[in-house]
Amino acid sequence: MELHGDRVVLRSLAEEHVPVLADLGGDPEVARWWAGIDQPYLLEELAAGLSFTIVADGEIAGMIQYYEELDPEFRHAGMDLFLGTPFQDRGLGTDTVRTMARYLVRERGHHRLIIDPAADNERAIRCYEKVGFRPVGIMREYWLDPDGVQRDGLLLDVLASELA
Ligand SMILES: CC(C)(COP(=O)(O)OP(=O)(O)OC[C@H]1O[C@@H](n2cnc3c(N)ncnc32)[C@H](O)[C@@H]1OP(=O)(O)O)[C@@H](O)C(=O)NCCC(=O)NCCS
């Protein structure tokens, strides 16, 4: 499957993308926020079928994946992404998140989406806010950082009608 943004194409994760993504994900500037993106992890994600490779100008730039709560009472979806260091800070993250958000609303029928960056990942938070996400609150000691320290996360959500 392919989802088209203004500047990115999101292509279903395929085995031939895995070595490049493992290289990009192993960079310390990515791993400090999302550790463990290696070939075994990516092959597990390939099998799960909910991940897309981010392609920009024909180059593999990163990965985005989504997850869904399908219980009708609590139905929503969330997403996680990374861009390799050379692809950061160029607006590609905003286009990627917006493209995935539109897919989850229009094709998967979700009315509410969530995302949960580290509370001090200011670039990620700014990127998500540009798409329409709003802070819900701090989740204390939410994630274990690569140094083994439990750190806070920020939950953000957006309703379908608020997508920018
Ligand atoms: C987080 C990430 C997906 C964002 O994508 P991106 O393409 O770099 O972000 P964009 O360029 O679309 O937008 C970033 C915004 O944050 C701003 N920004 C950058 N660094 C910032 C900082 N230190 N503090 C505050 N804002 C910052 C930029 O100016 C831009 O806002 P603007 O358009 O209003 O100027 C990407 O940087 C990334 O993958 N980083 C490493 C891994 C990671 O953090 N993943 C997220 C895990 S939840």
PDB file of C-alpha atoms and ligand atoms in Angstrom:
ATOM      1  CA  MET A   1       0.000   0.000   0.000  1.00  0.00           C
ATOM      2  CA  GLU A   2       1.120   3.590  -0.614  1.00  0.00           C
ATOM      3  CA  LEU A   3      -0.087   6.770   1.083  1.00  0.00           C
ATOM      4  CA  HIS A   4       0.810  10.055  -0.578  1.00  0.00           C
ATOM      5  CA  GLY A   5       1.584  13.245   1.326  1.00  0.00           C
ATOM      6  CA  ASP A   6       2.745  16.542  -0.155  1.00  0.00           C
ATOM      7  CA  ARG A   7       6.433  15.615   0.127  1.00  0.00           C
ATOM      8  CA  VAL A   8       6.542  12.030   1.363  1.00  0.00           C
ATOM      9  CA  VAL A   9       5.255   8.696   0.189  1.00  0.00           C
ATOM     10  CA  LEU A  10       4.469   6.116   2.898  1.00  0.00           C
ATOM     11  CA  ARG A  11       5.061   2.646   1.511  1.00  0.00           C
ATOM     12  CA  SER A  12       4.167  -0.567   3.354  1.00  0.00           C
ATOM     13  CA  LEU A  13       7.344  -1.760   5.095  1.00  0.00           C
ATOM     14  CA  ALA A  14       9.099  -4.338   2.897  1.00  0.00           C
ATOM     15  CA  GLU A  15      12.048  -6.630   3.592  1.00  0.00           C
ATOM     16  CA  GLU A  16      14.328  -4.685   1.236  1.00  0.00           C
ATOM     17  CA  HIS A  17      13.805  -1.509   3.334  1.00  0.00           C
ATOM     18  CA  VAL A  18      15.040  -3.165   6.526  1.00  0.00           C
ATOM     19  CA  PRO A  19      18.851  -2.711   6.223  1.00  0.00           C
ATOM     20  CA  VAL A  20      18.573   1.021   5.440  1.00  0.00           C
ATOM     21  CA  LEU A  21      16.037   1.591   8.225  1.00  0.00           C
ATOM     22  CA  ALA A  22      18.240  -0.291  10.712  1.00  0.00           C
ATOM     23  CA  ASP A  23      21.142   2.012   9.730  1.00  0.00           C
ATOM     24  CA  LEU A  24      19.049   5.171  10.153  1.00  0.00           C
ATOM     25  CA  GLY A  25      17.492   3.900  13.396  1.00  0.00           C
ATOM     26  CA  GLY A  26      20.884   3.038  14.886  1.00  0.00           C
ATOM     27  CA  ASP A  27      21.990   6.672  14.789  1.00  0.00           C
ATOM     28  CA  PRO A  28      22.345   8.057  18.351  1.00  0.00           C
ATOM     29  CA  GLU A  29      20.154  11.091  17.519  1.00  0.00           C
ATOM     30  CA  VAL A  30      17.293   8.688  16.748  1.00  0.00           C
ATOM     31  CA  ALA A  31      18.143   6.069  19.407  1.00  0.00           C
ATOM     32  CA  ARG A  32      18.088   8.643  22.223  1.00  0.00           C
ATOM     33  CA  TRP A  33      14.333   8.978  21.623  1.00  0.00           C
ATOM     34  CA  TRP A  34      13.515   5.496  20.267  1.00  0.00           C
ATOM     35  CA  ALA A  35      16.044   2.773  21.055  1.00  0.00           C
ATOM     36  CA  GLY A  36      16.164  -0.729  19.601  1.00  0.00           C
ATOM     37  CA  ILE A  37      15.419  -0.086  15.931  1.00  0.00           C
ATOM     38  CA  ASP A  38      17.508  -2.963  14.583  1.00  0.00           C
ATOM     39  CA  GLN A  39      16.952  -5.642  11.958  1.00  0.00           C
ATOM     40  CA  PRO A  40      15.212  -8.181  14.287  1.00  0.00           C
ATOM     41  CA  TYR A  41      12.829  -5.477  15.528  1.00  0.00           C
ATOM     42  CA  LEU A  42      12.071  -4.276  11.997  1.00  0.00           C
ATOM     43  CA  LEU A  43      11.394  -7.839  10.814  1.00  0.00           C
ATOM     44  CA  GLU A  44       8.887  -8.244  13.673  1.00  0.00           C
ATOM     45  CA  GLU A  45       7.203  -5.017  12.581  1.00  0.00           C
ATOM     46  CA  LEU A  46       7.155  -6.254   8.991  1.00  0.00           C
ATOM     47  CA  ALA A  47       5.268  -9.351  10.129  1.00  0.00           C
ATOM     48  CA  ALA A  48       2.797  -7.241  12.148  1.00  0.00           C
ATOM     49  CA  GLY A  49       1.910  -5.312   8.956  1.00  0.00           C
ATOM     50  CA  LEU A  50       1.200  -1.892  10.504  1.00  0.00           C
ATOM     51  CA  SER A  51       4.413  -0.099   9.497  1.00  0.00           C
ATOM     52  CA  PHE A  52       5.223   2.149   6.566  1.00  0.00           C
ATOM     53  CA  THR A  53       8.578   3.232   5.212  1.00  0.00           C
ATOM     54  CA  ILE A  54       8.817   7.000   4.768  1.00  0.00           C
ATOM     55  CA  VAL A  55      10.205   7.815   1.313  1.00  0.00           C
ATOM     56  CA  ALA A  56      11.288  11.375   0.446  1.00  0.00           C
ATOM     57  CA  ASP A  57      12.664  12.307  -2.986  1.00  0.00           C
ATOM     58  CA  GLY A  58      12.992   8.577  -3.721  1.00  0.00           C
ATOM     59  CA  GLU A  59      15.147   7.943  -0.634  1.00  0.00           C
ATOM     60  CA  ILE A  60      14.261   5.884   2.428  1.00  0.00           C
ATOM     61  CA  ALA A  61      13.992   8.500   5.181  1.00  0.00           C
ATOM     62  CA  GLY A  62      12.415   6.704   8.154  1.00  0.00           C
ATOM     63  CA  MET A  63       9.477   4.672   9.381  1.00  0.00           C
ATOM     64  CA  ILE A  64       6.003   5.272  10.813  1.00  0.00           C
ATOM     65  CA  GLN A  65       3.740   2.679  12.378  1.00  0.00           C
ATOM     66  CA  TYR A  66       0.241   2.776  13.799  1.00  0.00           C
ATOM     67  CA  TYR A  67      -1.713   0.800  16.368  1.00  0.00           C
ATOM     68  CA  GLU A  68      -5.441   0.581  16.992  1.00  0.00           C
ATOM     69  CA  GLU A  69      -7.807   0.082  19.918  1.00  0.00           C
ATOM     70  CA  LEU A  70     -10.790  -1.572  18.246  1.00  0.00           C
ATOM     71  CA  ASP A  71     -13.136  -1.917  21.250  1.00  0.00           C
ATOM     72  CA  PRO A  72     -16.072   0.273  20.057  1.00  0.00           C
ATOM     73  CA  GLU A  73     -16.335   1.984  23.457  1.00  0.00           C
ATOM     74  CA  PHE A  74     -12.738   3.214  23.326  1.00  0.00           C
ATOM     75  CA  ARG A  75     -11.949   3.118  19.624  1.00  0.00           C
ATOM     76  CA  HIS A  76      -8.868   5.158  18.683  1.00  0.00           C
ATOM     77  CA  ALA A  77      -5.499   4.813  16.967  1.00  0.00           C
ATOM     78  CA  GLY A  78      -1.963   5.937  17.723  1.00  0.00           C
ATOM     79  CA  MET A  79       1.304   6.230  15.856  1.00  0.00           C
ATOM     80  CA  ASP A  80       5.097   6.292  16.330  1.00  0.00           C
ATOM     81  CA  LEU A  81       7.713   7.481  13.862  1.00  0.00           C
ATOM     82  CA  PHE A  82      11.326   8.282  13.288  1.00  0.00           C
ATOM     83  CA  LEU A  83      13.274  10.042  10.557  1.00  0.00           C
ATOM     84  CA  GLY A  84      16.978   9.447  10.016  1.00  0.00           C
ATOM     85  CA  THR A  85      19.153  12.386  11.056  1.00  0.00           C
ATOM     86  CA  PRO A  86      19.715  13.772   7.516  1.00  0.00           C
ATOM     87  CA  PHE A  87      15.941  13.943   7.022  1.00  0.00           C
ATOM     88  CA  GLN A  88      15.023  15.741  10.241  1.00  0.00           C
ATOM     89  CA  ASP A  89      14.049  19.416  10.591  1.00  0.00           C
ATOM     90  CA  ARG A  90      12.827  19.787   6.999  1.00  0.00           C
ATOM     91  CA  GLY A  91       9.091  19.496   7.555  1.00  0.00           C
ATOM     92  CA  LEU A  92       8.975  15.831   6.520  1.00  0.00           C
ATOM     93  CA  GLY A  93       7.799  14.670   9.962  1.00  0.00           C
ATOM     94  CA  THR A  94       4.816  17.029   9.829  1.00  0.00           C
ATOM     95  CA  ASP A  95       3.843  15.809   6.359  1.00  0.00           C
ATOM     96  CA  THR A  96       4.278  12.167   7.462  1.00  0.00           C
ATOM     97  CA  VAL A  97       2.140  12.503  10.602  1.00  0.00           C
ATOM     98  CA  ARG A  98      -0.563  14.411   8.708  1.00  0.00           C
ATOM     99  CA  THR A  99      -0.643  11.773   5.955  1.00  0.00           C
ATOM    100  CA  MET A 100      -0.929   8.906   8.445  1.00  0.00           C
ATOM    101  CA  ALA A 101      -3.555  10.791  10.463  1.00  0.00           C
ATOM    102  CA  ARG A 102      -5.693  11.282   7.339  1.00  0.00           C
ATOM    103  CA  TYR A 103      -5.417   7.573   6.521  1.00  0.00           C
ATOM    104  CA  LEU A 104      -6.455   6.570  10.051  1.00  0.00           C
ATOM    105  CA  VAL A 105      -9.471   8.892   9.935  1.00  0.00           C
ATOM    106  CA  ARG A 106     -10.593   8.421   6.340  1.00  0.00           C
ATOM    107  CA  GLU A 107      -9.733   4.788   5.666  1.00  0.00           C
ATOM    108  CA  ARG A 108      -9.730   3.225   9.143  1.00  0.00           C
ATOM    109  CA  GLY A 109     -12.677   5.235  10.463  1.00  0.00           C
ATOM    110  CA  HIS A 110     -11.069   6.665  13.613  1.00  0.00           C
ATOM    111  CA  HIS A 111     -12.447   9.791  15.281  1.00  0.00           C
ATOM    112  CA  ARG A 112      -9.563  10.222  17.779  1.00  0.00           C
ATOM    113  CA  LEU A 113      -5.803   9.747  17.436  1.00  0.00           C
ATOM    114  CA  ILE A 114      -3.043   9.786  20.042  1.00  0.00           C
ATOM    115  CA  ILE A 115       0.726  10.169  20.107  1.00  0.00           C
ATOM    116  CA  ASP A 116       3.043   9.936  23.109  1.00  0.00           C
ATOM    117  CA  PRO A 117       6.531  11.486  22.749  1.00  0.00           C
ATOM    118  CA  ALA A 118       9.022  11.953  25.563  1.00  0.00           C
ATOM    119  CA  ALA A 119       7.947  15.024  27.522  1.00  0.00           C
ATOM    120  CA  ASP A 120      11.229  16.775  26.667  1.00  0.00           C
ATOM    121  CA  ASN A 121      11.182  15.921  22.928  1.00  0.00           C
ATOM    122  CA  GLU A 122      10.277  19.486  22.004  1.00  0.00           C
ATOM    123  CA  ARG A 123      10.830  19.049  18.277  1.00  0.00           C
ATOM    124  CA  ALA A 124       8.471  16.051  18.156  1.00  0.00           C
ATOM    125  CA  ILE A 125       5.819  17.874  20.217  1.00  0.00           C
ATOM    126  CA  ARG A 126       6.016  20.952  17.964  1.00  0.00           C
ATOM    127  CA  CYS A 127       5.739  18.726  14.880  1.00  0.00           C
ATOM    128  CA  TYR A 128       2.602  16.974  16.221  1.00  0.00           C
ATOM    129  CA  GLU A 129       0.997  20.254  17.303  1.00  0.00           C
ATOM    130  CA  LYS A 130       1.362  21.550  13.745  1.00  0.00           C
ATOM    131  CA  VAL A 131      -0.854  18.662  12.614  1.00  0.00           C
ATOM    132  CA  GLY A 132      -3.484  19.546  15.241  1.00  0.00           C
ATOM    133  CA  PHE A 133      -2.540  17.362  18.224  1.00  0.00           C
ATOM    134  CA  ARG A 134      -3.062  18.955  21.638  1.00  0.00           C
ATOM    135  CA  PRO A 135      -1.383  18.074  24.938  1.00  0.00           C
ATOM    136  CA  VAL A 136      -3.558  15.971  27.264  1.00  0.00           C
ATOM    137  CA  GLY A 137      -1.103  15.586  30.113  1.00  0.00           C
ATOM    138  CA  ILE A 138       2.165  14.254  31.442  1.00  0.00           C
ATOM    139  CA  MET A 139       2.498  10.514  31.923  1.00  0.00           C
ATOM    140  CA  ARG A 140       4.991  10.233  34.764  1.00  0.00           C
ATOM    141  CA  GLU A 141       7.936   7.830  34.442  1.00  0.00           C
ATOM    142  CA  TYR A 142       6.329   6.568  31.227  1.00  0.00           C
ATOM    143  CA  TRP A 143       9.309   5.242  29.296  1.00  0.00           C
ATOM    144  CA  LEU A 144      12.699   3.715  30.024  1.00  0.00           C
ATOM    145  CA  ASP A 145      15.439   5.704  28.292  1.00  0.00           C
ATOM    146  CA  PRO A 146      18.558   4.046  26.821  1.00  0.00           C
ATOM    147  CA  ASP A 147      20.485   4.905  30.019  1.00  0.00           C
ATOM    148  CA  GLY A 148      17.985   2.945  32.114  1.00  0.00           C
ATOM    149  CA  VAL A 149      16.184   5.987  33.574  1.00  0.00           C
ATOM    150  CA  GLN A 150      12.356   6.117  33.725  1.00  0.00           C
ATOM    151  CA  ARG A 151      11.308   9.377  32.072  1.00  0.00           C
ATOM    152  CA  ASP A 152       8.079  11.284  31.576  1.00  0.00           C
ATOM    153  CA  GLY A 153       5.994  11.147  28.399  1.00  0.00           C
ATOM    154  CA  LEU A 154       3.470  13.656  27.051  1.00  0.00           C
ATOM    155  CA  LEU A 155       0.159  12.289  25.790  1.00  0.00           C
ATOM    156  CA  LEU A 156      -1.318  14.336  22.934  1.00  0.00           C
ATOM    157  CA  ASP A 157      -4.554  13.694  21.079  1.00  0.00           C
ATOM    158  CA  VAL A 158      -6.450  15.089  18.117  1.00  0.00           C
ATOM    159  CA  LEU A 159     -10.045  14.664  17.004  1.00  0.00           C
ATOM    160  CA  ALA A 160     -10.846  14.054  13.352  1.00  0.00           C
ATOM    161  CA  SER A 161     -12.485  17.487  13.050  1.00  0.00           C
ATOM    162  CA  GLU A 162      -9.335  19.210  14.367  1.00  0.00           C
ATOM    163  CA  LEU A 163      -6.801  17.821  11.872  1.00  0.00           C
ATOM    164  CA  ALA A 164      -4.874  20.705  10.335  1.00  0.00           C
TER     165      ALA A 164
HETATM  166  C1  LIG B   1      10.432  14.034  15.770  1.00  0.00           C
HETATM  167  C2  LIG B   1      10.495  13.990  14.256  1.00  0.00           C
HETATM  168  C3  LIG B   1       9.600  12.884  13.718  1.00  0.00           C
HETATM  169  C4  LIG B   1       9.977  15.348  13.729  1.00  0.00           C
HETATM  170  O1  LIG B   1      10.076  15.362  12.327  1.00  0.00           O
HETATM  171  P1  LIG B   1      10.826  16.599  11.608  1.00  0.00           P
HETATM  172  O2  LIG B   1      10.679  16.426  10.168  1.00  0.00           O
HETATM  173  O3  LIG B   1      12.212  16.699  12.158  1.00  0.00           O
HETATM  174  O4  LIG B   1       9.945  17.830  12.141  1.00  0.00           O
HETATM  175  P2  LIG B   1       9.401  19.065  11.297  1.00  0.00           P
HETATM  176  O5  LIG B   1      10.562  19.696  10.576  1.00  0.00           O
HETATM  177  O6  LIG B   1       8.227  18.650  10.499  1.00  0.00           O
HETATM  178  O7  LIG B   1       8.864  20.013  12.474  1.00  0.00           O
HETATM  179  C5  LIG B   1       9.669  20.263  13.587  1.00  0.00           C
HETATM  180  C6  LIG B   1       9.244  21.569  14.268  1.00  0.00           C
HETATM  181  O8  LIG B   1       9.901  21.634  15.542  1.00  0.00           O
HETATM  182  C7  LIG B   1      10.688  22.814  15.603  1.00  0.00           C
HETATM  183  N1  LIG B   1      11.851  22.460  16.405  1.00  0.00           N
HETATM  184  C8  LIG B   1      13.004  21.861  16.018  1.00  0.00           C
HETATM  185  N2  LIG B   1      13.811  21.689  17.087  1.00  0.00           N
HETATM  186  C9  LIG B   1      13.146  22.204  18.156  1.00  0.00           C
HETATM  187  C10 LIG B   1      13.460  22.330  19.537  1.00  0.00           C
HETATM  188  N3  LIG B   1      14.628  21.889  20.034  1.00  0.00           N
HETATM  189  N4  LIG B   1      12.531  22.904  20.357  1.00  0.00           N
HETATM  190  C11 LIG B   1      11.345  23.346  19.873  1.00  0.00           C
HETATM  191  N5  LIG B   1      10.996  23.248  18.560  1.00  0.00           N
HETATM  192  C12 LIG B   1      11.890  22.688  17.718  1.00  0.00           C
HETATM  193  C13 LIG B   1      11.003  23.162  14.169  1.00  0.00           C
HETATM  194  O9  LIG B   1      11.337  24.524  14.063  1.00  0.00           O
HETATM  195  C14 LIG B   1       9.667  22.813  13.510  1.00  0.00           C
HETATM  196  O10 LIG B   1       8.672  23.774  13.802  1.00  0.00           O
HETATM  197  P3  LIG B   1       8.323  25.005  12.787  1.00  0.00           P
HETATM  198  O11 LIG B   1       7.942  24.386  11.485  1.00  0.00           O
HETATM  199  O12 LIG B   1       7.204  25.703  13.477  1.00  0.00           O
HETATM  200  O13 LIG B   1       9.574  25.827  12.660  1.00  0.00           O
HETATM  201  C15 LIG B   1      11.964  13.785  13.751  1.00  0.00           C
HETATM  202  O14 LIG B   1      12.742  14.912  14.073  1.00  0.00           O
HETATM  203  C16 LIG B   1      12.602  12.540  14.334  1.00  0.00           C
HETATM  204  O15 LIG B   1      12.354  11.450  13.861  1.00  0.00           O
HETATM  205  N6  LIG B   1      13.466  12.697  15.381  1.00  0.00           N
HETATM  206  C17 LIG B   1      14.216  11.589  15.963  1.00  0.00           C
HETATM  207  C18 LIG B   1      13.359  10.464  16.532  1.00  0.00           C
HETATM  208  C19 LIG B   1      12.175  10.966  17.335  1.00  0.00           C
HETATM  209  O16 LIG B   1      12.285  11.877  18.138  1.00  0.00           O
HETATM  210  N7  LIG B   1      11.017  10.337  17.086  1.00  0.00           N
HETATM  211  C20 LIG B   1       9.788  10.698  17.756  1.00  0.00           C
HETATM  212  C21 LIG B   1       9.521   9.750  18.860  1.00  0.00           C
HETATM  213  S1  LIG B   1       7.935  10.158  19.603  1.00  0.00           S
END
